[in-house]
CSV table of N, CA and C and ligand atoms in Angstrom, one decimal:
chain,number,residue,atom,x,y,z
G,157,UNK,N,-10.0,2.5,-10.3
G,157,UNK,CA,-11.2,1.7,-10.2
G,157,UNK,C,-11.4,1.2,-8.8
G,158,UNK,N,-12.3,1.2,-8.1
G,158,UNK,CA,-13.0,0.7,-7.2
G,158,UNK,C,-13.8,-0.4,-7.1
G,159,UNK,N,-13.6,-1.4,-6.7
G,159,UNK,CA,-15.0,-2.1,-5.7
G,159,UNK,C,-14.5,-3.0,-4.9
G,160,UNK,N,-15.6,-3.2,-4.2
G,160,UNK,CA,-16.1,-3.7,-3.1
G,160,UNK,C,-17.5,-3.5,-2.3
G,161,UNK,N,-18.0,-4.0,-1.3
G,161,UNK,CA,-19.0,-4.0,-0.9
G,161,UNK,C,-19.2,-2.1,-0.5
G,162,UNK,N,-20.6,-2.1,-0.3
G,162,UNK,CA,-20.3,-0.7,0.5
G,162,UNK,C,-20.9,-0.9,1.3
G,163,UNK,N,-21.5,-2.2,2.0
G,163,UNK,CA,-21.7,-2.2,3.5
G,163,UNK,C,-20.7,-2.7,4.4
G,164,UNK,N,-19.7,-2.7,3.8
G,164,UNK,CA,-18.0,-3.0,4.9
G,164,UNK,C,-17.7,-2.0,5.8
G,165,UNK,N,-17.8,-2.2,6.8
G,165,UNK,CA,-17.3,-1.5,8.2
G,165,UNK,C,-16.0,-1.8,8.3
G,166,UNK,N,-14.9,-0.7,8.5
G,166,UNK,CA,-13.9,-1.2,9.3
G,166,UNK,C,-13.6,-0.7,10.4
G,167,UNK,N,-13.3,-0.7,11.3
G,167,UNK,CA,-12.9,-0.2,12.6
G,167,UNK,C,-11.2,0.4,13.0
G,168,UNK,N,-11.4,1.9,12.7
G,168,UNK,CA,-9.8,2.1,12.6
G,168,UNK,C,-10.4,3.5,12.9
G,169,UNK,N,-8.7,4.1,13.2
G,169,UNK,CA,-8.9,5.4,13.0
G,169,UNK,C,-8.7,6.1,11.2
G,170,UNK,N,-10.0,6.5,11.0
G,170,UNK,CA,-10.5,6.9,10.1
G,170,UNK,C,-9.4,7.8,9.1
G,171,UNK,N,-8.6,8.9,9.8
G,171,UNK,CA,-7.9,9.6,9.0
G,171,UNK,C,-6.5,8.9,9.2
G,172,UNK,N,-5.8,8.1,10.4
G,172,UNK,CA,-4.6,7.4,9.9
G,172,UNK,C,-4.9,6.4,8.5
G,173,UNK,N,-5.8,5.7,9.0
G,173,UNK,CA,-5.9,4.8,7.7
G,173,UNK,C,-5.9,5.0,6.0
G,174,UNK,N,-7.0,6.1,6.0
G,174,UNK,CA,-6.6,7.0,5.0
G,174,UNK,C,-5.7,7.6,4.5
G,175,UNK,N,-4.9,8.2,5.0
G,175,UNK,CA,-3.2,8.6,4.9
G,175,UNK,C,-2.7,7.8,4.5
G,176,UNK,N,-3.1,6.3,5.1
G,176,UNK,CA,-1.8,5.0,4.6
G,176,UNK,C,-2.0,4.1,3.4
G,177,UNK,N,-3.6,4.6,2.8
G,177,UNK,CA,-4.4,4.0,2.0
G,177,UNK,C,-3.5,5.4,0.8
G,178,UNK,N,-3.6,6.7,1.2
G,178,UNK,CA,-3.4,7.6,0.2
G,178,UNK,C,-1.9,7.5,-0.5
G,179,UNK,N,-1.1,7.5,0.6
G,179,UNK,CA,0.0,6.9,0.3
G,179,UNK,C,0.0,5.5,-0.5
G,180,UNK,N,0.0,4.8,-0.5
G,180,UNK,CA,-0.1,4.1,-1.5
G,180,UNK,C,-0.6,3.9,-2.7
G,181,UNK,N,-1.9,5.4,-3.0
G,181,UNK,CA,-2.1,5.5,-4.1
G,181,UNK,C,-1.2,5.8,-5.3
G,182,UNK,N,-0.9,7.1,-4.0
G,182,UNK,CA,-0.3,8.6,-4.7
G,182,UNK,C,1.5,7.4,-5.2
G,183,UNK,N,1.9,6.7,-4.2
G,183,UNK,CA,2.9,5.7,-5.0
G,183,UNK,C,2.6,5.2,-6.5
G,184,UNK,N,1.0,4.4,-6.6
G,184,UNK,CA,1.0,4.1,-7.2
G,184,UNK,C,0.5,4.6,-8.5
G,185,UNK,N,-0.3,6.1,-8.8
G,185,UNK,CA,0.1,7.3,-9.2
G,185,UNK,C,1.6,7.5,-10.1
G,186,UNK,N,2.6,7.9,-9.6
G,186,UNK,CA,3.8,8.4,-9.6
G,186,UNK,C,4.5,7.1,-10.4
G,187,UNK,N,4.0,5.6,-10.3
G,187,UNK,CA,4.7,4.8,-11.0
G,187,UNK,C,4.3,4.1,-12.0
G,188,UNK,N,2.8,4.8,-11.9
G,188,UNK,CA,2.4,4.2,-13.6
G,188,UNK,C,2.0,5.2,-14.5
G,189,UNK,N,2.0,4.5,-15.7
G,189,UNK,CA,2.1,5.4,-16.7
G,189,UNK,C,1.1,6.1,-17.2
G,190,UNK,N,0.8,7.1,-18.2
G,190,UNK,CA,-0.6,7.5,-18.6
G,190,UNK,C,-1.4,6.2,-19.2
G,191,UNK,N,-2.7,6.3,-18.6
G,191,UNK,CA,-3.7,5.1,-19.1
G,191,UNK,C,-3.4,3.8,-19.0
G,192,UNK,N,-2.7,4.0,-17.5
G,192,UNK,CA,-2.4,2.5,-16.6
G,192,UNK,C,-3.6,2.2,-15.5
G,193,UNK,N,-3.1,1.8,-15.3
G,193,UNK,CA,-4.9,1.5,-14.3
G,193,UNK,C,-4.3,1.1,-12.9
G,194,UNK,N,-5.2,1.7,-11.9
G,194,UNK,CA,-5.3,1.6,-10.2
G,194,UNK,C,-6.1,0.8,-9.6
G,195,UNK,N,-6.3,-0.1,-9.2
G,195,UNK,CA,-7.7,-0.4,-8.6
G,195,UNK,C,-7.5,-0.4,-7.1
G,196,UNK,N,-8.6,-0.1,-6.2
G,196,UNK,CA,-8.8,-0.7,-4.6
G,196,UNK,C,-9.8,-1.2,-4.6
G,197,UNK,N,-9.1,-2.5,-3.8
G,197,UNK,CA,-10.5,-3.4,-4.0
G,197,UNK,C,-10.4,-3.8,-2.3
G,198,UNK,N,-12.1,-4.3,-1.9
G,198,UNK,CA,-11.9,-4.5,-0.2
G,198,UNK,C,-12.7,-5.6,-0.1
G,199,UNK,N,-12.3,-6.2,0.6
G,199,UNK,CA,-13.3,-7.4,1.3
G,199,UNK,C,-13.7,-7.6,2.3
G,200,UNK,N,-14.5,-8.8,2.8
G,200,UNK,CA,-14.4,-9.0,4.6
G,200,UNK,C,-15.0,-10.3,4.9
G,201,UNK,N,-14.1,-11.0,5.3
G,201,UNK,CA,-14.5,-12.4,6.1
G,201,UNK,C,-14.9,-12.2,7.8
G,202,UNK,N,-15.6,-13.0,8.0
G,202,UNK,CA,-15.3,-12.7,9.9
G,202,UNK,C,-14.7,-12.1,10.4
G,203,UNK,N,-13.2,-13.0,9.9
G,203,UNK,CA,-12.2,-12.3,11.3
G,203,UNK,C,-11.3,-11.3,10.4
G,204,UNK,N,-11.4,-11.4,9.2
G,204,UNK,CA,-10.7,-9.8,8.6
G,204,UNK,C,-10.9,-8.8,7.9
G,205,UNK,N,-10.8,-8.1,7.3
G,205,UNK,CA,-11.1,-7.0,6.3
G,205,UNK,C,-9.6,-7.0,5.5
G,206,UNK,N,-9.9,-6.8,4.3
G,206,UNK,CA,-8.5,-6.7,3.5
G,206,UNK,C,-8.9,-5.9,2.4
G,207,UNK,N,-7.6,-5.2,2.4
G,207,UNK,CA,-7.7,-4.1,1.3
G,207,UNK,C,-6.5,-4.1,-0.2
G,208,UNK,N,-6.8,-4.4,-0.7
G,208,UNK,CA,-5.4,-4.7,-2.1
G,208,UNK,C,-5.9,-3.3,-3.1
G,209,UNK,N,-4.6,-2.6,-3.0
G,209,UNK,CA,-4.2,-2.0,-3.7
G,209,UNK,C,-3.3,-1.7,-5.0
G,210,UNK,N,-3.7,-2.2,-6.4
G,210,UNK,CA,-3.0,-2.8,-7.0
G,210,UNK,C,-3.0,-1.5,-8.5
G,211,UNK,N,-1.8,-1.9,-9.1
G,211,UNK,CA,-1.3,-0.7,-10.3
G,211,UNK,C,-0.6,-1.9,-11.4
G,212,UNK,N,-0.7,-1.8,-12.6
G,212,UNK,CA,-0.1,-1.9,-13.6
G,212,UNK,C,0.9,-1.2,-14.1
G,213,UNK,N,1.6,-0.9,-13.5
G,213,UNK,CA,3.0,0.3,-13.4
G,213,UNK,C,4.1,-0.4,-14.0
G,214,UNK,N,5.1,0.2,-13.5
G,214,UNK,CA,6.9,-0.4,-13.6
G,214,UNK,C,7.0,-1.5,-12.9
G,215,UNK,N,5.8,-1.8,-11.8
G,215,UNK,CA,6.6,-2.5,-10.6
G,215,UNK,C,7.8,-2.1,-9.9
G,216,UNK,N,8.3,-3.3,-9.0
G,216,UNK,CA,9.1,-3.0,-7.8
G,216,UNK,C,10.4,-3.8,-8.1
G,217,UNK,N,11.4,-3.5,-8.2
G,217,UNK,CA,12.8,-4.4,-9.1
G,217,UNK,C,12.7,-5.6,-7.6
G,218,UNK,N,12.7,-6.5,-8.3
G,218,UNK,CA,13.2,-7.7,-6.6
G,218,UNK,C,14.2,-6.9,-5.7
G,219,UNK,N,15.0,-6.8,-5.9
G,219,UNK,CA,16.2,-6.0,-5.0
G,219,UNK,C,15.7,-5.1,-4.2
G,220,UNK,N,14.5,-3.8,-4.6
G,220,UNK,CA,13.7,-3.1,-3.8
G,220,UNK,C,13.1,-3.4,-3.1
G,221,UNK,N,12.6,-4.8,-3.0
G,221,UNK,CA,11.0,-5.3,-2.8
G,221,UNK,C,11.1,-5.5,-0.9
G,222,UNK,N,12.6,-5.7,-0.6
G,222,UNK,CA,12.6,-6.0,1.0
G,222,UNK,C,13.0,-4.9,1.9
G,223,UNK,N,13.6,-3.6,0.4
G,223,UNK,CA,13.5,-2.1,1.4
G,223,UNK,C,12.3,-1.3,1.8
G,224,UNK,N,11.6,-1.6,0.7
G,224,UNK,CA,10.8,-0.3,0.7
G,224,UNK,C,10.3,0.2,2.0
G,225,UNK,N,9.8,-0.7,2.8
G,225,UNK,CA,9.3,-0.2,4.1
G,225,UNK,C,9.7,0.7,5.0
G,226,UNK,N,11.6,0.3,5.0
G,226,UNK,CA,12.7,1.2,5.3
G,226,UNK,C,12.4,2.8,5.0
G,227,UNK,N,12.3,3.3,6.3
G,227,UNK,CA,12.5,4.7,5.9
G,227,UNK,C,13.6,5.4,5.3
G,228,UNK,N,13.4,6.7,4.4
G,228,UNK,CA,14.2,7.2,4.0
G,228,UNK,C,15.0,6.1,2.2
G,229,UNK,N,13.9,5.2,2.3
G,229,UNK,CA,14.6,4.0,1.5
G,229,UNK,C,14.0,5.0,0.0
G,230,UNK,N,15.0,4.8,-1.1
G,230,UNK,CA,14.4,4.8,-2.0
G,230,UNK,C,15.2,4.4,-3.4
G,231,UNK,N,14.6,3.8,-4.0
G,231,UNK,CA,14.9,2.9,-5.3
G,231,UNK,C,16.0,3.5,-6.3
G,232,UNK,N,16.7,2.8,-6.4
G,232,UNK,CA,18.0,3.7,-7.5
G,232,UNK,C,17.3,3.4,-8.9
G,233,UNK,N,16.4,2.5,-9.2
G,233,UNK,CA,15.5,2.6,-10.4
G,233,UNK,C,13.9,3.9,-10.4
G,234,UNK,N,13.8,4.3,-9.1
G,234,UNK,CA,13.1,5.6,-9.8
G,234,UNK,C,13.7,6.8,-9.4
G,235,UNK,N,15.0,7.1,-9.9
G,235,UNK,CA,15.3,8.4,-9.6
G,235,UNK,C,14.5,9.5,-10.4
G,236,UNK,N,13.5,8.9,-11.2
G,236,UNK,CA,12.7,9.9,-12.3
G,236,UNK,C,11.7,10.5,-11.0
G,237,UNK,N,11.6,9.8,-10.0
G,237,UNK,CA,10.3,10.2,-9.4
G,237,UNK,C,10.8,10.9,-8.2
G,238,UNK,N,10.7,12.0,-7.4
G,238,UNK,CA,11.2,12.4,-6.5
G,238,UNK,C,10.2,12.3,-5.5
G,239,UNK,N,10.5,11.9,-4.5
G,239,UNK,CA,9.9,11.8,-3.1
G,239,UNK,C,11.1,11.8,-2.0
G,240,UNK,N,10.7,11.4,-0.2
G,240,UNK,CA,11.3,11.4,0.0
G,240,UNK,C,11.6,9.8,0.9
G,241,UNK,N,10.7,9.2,0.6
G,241,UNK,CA,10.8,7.4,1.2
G,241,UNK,C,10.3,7.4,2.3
G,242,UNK,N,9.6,8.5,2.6
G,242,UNK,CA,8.7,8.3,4.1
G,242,UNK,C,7.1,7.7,3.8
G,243,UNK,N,6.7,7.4,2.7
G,243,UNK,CA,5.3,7.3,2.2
G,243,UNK,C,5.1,5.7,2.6
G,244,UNK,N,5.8,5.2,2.5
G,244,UNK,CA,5.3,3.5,3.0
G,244,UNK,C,5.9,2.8,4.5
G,245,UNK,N,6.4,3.4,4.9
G,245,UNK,CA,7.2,3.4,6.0
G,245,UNK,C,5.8,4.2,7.3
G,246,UNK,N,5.5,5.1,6.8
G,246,UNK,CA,4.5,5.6,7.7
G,246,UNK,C,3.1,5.2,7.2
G,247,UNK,N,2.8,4.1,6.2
G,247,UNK,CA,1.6,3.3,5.9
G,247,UNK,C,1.4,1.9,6.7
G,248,UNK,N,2.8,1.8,7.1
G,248,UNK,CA,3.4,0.4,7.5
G,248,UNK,C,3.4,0.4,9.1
G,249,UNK,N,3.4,1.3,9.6
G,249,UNK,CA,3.5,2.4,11.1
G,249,UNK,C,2.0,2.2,11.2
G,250,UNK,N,0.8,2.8,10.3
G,250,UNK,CA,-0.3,2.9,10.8
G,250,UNK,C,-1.0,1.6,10.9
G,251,UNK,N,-0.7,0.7,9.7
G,251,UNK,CA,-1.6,-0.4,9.5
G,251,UNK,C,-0.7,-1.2,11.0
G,252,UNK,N,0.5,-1.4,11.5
G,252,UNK,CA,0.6,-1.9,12.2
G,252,UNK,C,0.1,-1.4,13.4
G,253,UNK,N,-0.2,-0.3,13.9
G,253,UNK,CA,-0.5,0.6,14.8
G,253,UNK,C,-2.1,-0.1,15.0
G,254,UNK,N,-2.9,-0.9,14.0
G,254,UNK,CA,-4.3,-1.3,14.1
G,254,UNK,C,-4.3,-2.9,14.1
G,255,UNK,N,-3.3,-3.0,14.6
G,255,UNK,CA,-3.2,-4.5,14.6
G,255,UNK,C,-2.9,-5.4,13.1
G,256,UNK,N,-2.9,-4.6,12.6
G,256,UNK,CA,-3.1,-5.2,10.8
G,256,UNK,C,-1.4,-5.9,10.2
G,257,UNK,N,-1.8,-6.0,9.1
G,257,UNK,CA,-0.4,-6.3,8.2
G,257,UNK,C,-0.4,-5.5,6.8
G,258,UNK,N,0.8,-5.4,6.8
G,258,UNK,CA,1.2,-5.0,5.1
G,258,UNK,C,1.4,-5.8,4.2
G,259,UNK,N,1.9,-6.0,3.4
G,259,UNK,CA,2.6,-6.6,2.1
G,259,UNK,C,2.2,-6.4,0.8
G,260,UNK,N,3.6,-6.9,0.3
G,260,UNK,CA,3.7,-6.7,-1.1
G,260,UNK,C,4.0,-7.3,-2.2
G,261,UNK,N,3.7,-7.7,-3.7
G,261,UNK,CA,4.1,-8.6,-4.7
G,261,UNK,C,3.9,-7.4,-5.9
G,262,UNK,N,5.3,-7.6,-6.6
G,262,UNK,CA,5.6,-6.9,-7.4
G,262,UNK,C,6.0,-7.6,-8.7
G,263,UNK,N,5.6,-7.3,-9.8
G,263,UNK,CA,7.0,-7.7,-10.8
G,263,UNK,C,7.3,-6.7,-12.0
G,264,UNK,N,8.3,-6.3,-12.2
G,264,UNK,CA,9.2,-5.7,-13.1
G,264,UNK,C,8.2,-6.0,-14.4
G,265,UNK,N,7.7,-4.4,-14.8
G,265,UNK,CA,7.3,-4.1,-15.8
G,265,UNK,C,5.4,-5.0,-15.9
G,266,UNK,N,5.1,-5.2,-15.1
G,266,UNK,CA,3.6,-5.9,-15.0
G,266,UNK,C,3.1,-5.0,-13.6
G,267,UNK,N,3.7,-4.6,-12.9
G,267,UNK,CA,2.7,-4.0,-11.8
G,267,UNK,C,2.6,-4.4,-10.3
G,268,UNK,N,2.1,-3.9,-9.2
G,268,UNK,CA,2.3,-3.9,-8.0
G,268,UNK,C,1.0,-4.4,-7.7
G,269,UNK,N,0.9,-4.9,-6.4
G,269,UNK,CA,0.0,-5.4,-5.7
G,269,UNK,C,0.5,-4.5,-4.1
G,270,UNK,N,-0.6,-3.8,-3.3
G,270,UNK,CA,-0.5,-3.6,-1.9
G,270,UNK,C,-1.4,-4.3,-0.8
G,271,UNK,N,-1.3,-5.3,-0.1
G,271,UNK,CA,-2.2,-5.6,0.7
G,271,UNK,C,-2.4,-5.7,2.1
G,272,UNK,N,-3.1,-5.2,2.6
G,272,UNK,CA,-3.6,-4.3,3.9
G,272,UNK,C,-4.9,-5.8,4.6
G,273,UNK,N,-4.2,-6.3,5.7
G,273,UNK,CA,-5.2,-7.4,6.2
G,273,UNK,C,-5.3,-6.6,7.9
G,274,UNK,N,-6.9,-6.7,8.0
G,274,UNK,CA,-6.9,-6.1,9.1
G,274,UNK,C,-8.0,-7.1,10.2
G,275,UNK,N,-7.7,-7.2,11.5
G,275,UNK,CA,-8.3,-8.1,11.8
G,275,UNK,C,-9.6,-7.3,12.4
G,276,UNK,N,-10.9,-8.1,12.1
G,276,UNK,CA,-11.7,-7.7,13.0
G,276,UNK,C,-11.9,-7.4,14.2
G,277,UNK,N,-12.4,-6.5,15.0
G,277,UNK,CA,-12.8,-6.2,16.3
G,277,UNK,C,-13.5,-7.1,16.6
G,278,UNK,N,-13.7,-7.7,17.6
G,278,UNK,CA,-15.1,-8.3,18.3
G,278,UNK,C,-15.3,-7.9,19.7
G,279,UNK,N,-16.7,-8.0,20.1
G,279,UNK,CA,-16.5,-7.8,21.5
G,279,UNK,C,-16.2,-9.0,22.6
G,280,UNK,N,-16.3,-9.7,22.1
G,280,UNK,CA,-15.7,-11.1,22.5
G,280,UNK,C,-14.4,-10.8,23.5
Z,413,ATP,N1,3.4,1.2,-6.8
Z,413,ATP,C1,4.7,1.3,-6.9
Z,413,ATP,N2,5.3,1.0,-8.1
Z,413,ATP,C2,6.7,1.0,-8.2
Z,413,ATP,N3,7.5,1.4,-7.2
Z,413,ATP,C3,7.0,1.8,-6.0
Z,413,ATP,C4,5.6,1.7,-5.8
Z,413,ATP,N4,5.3,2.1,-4.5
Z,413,ATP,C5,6.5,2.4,-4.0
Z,413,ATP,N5,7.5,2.2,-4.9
Z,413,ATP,C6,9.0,2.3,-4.6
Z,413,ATP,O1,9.2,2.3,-3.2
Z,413,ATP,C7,9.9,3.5,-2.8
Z,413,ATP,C8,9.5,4.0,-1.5
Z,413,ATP,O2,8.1,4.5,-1.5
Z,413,ATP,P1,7.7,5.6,-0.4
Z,413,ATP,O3,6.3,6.0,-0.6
Z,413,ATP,O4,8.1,5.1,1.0
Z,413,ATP,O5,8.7,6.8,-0.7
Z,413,ATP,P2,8.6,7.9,-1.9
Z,413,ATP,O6,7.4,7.7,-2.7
Z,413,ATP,O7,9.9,7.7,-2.6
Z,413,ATP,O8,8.6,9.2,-1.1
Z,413,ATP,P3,7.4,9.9,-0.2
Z,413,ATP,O9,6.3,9.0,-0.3
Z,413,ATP,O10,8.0,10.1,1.1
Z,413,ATP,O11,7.2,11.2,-0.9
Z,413,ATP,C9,9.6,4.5,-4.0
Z,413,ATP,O12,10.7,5.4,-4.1
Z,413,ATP,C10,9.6,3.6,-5.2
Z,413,ATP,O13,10.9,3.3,-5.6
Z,414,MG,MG1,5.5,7.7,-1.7
């Protein structure tokens, strides 16, 4: 599910940010169930743009919640899922690369939240 405005501009490079937006899907994909629900939703205040990326999934065990960014990191509770731990680690690389932030809130068995804050450009 989607929304947000669709006159929001953000100022990035177009295909990193995508990648790091995709990655995050395709995570949140892989950890929820059939007929779980995805949403991206965006906003924009003056000085930011923010993007939450949120799943009704397994969630993130506490214990995982301060690796994930860690490359190569990956969860001894999804060994069901194979990947190789580079998918948020190089989301976390781009959005920082745009001046932005990551973060995350999780809970065990209710679902994930991803949030992507990015600061406006000005010409100022
Ligand atoms: N939406 C989510 N719900 C539950 N667990 C998640 C979610 N997103 C990430 N994780 C956990 O974080 C770990 C790291 O994610 P990351 O995308 O970096 O690696 P990966 O998906 O295992 O491999 P890759 O993306 O490189 O193929 C995952 O293995 C998984 O345990
Ligand atoms: Mg991944």
């Amino acid at each position: 599910m989607l929304s947000g405005k669709e006159d929001i501009v953000l100022s990035c490079d177009a295909l990193w940010v995508s990648e790091a937006i995709s990655n995050i899907v395709k995570n949140a994909l892989e950890h929820t169930e059939n007929g779980g629900h995805i949403g991206v939703k965006w906003s924009q205040s003056p000085l930011m743009t923010q993007i939450e990326i949120s799943d009704d999934g397994k969630g993130i065990h506490p214990e995982d919640l301060y690796n994930i960014f860690k490359r190569f990191y990956r969860s001894r509770f999804s060994s069901d899922v194979h990947g190789i731990g580079l998918g948020l680690p190089l989301a976390k690389s781009i959005v920082e690369a745009h001046g932005g932030t990551i973060s995350v809130t999780s809970s065990l068995g209710a679902g994930t939240t991803f949030t992507l804050n990015f600061l406006n450009i000005t010409d100022e």
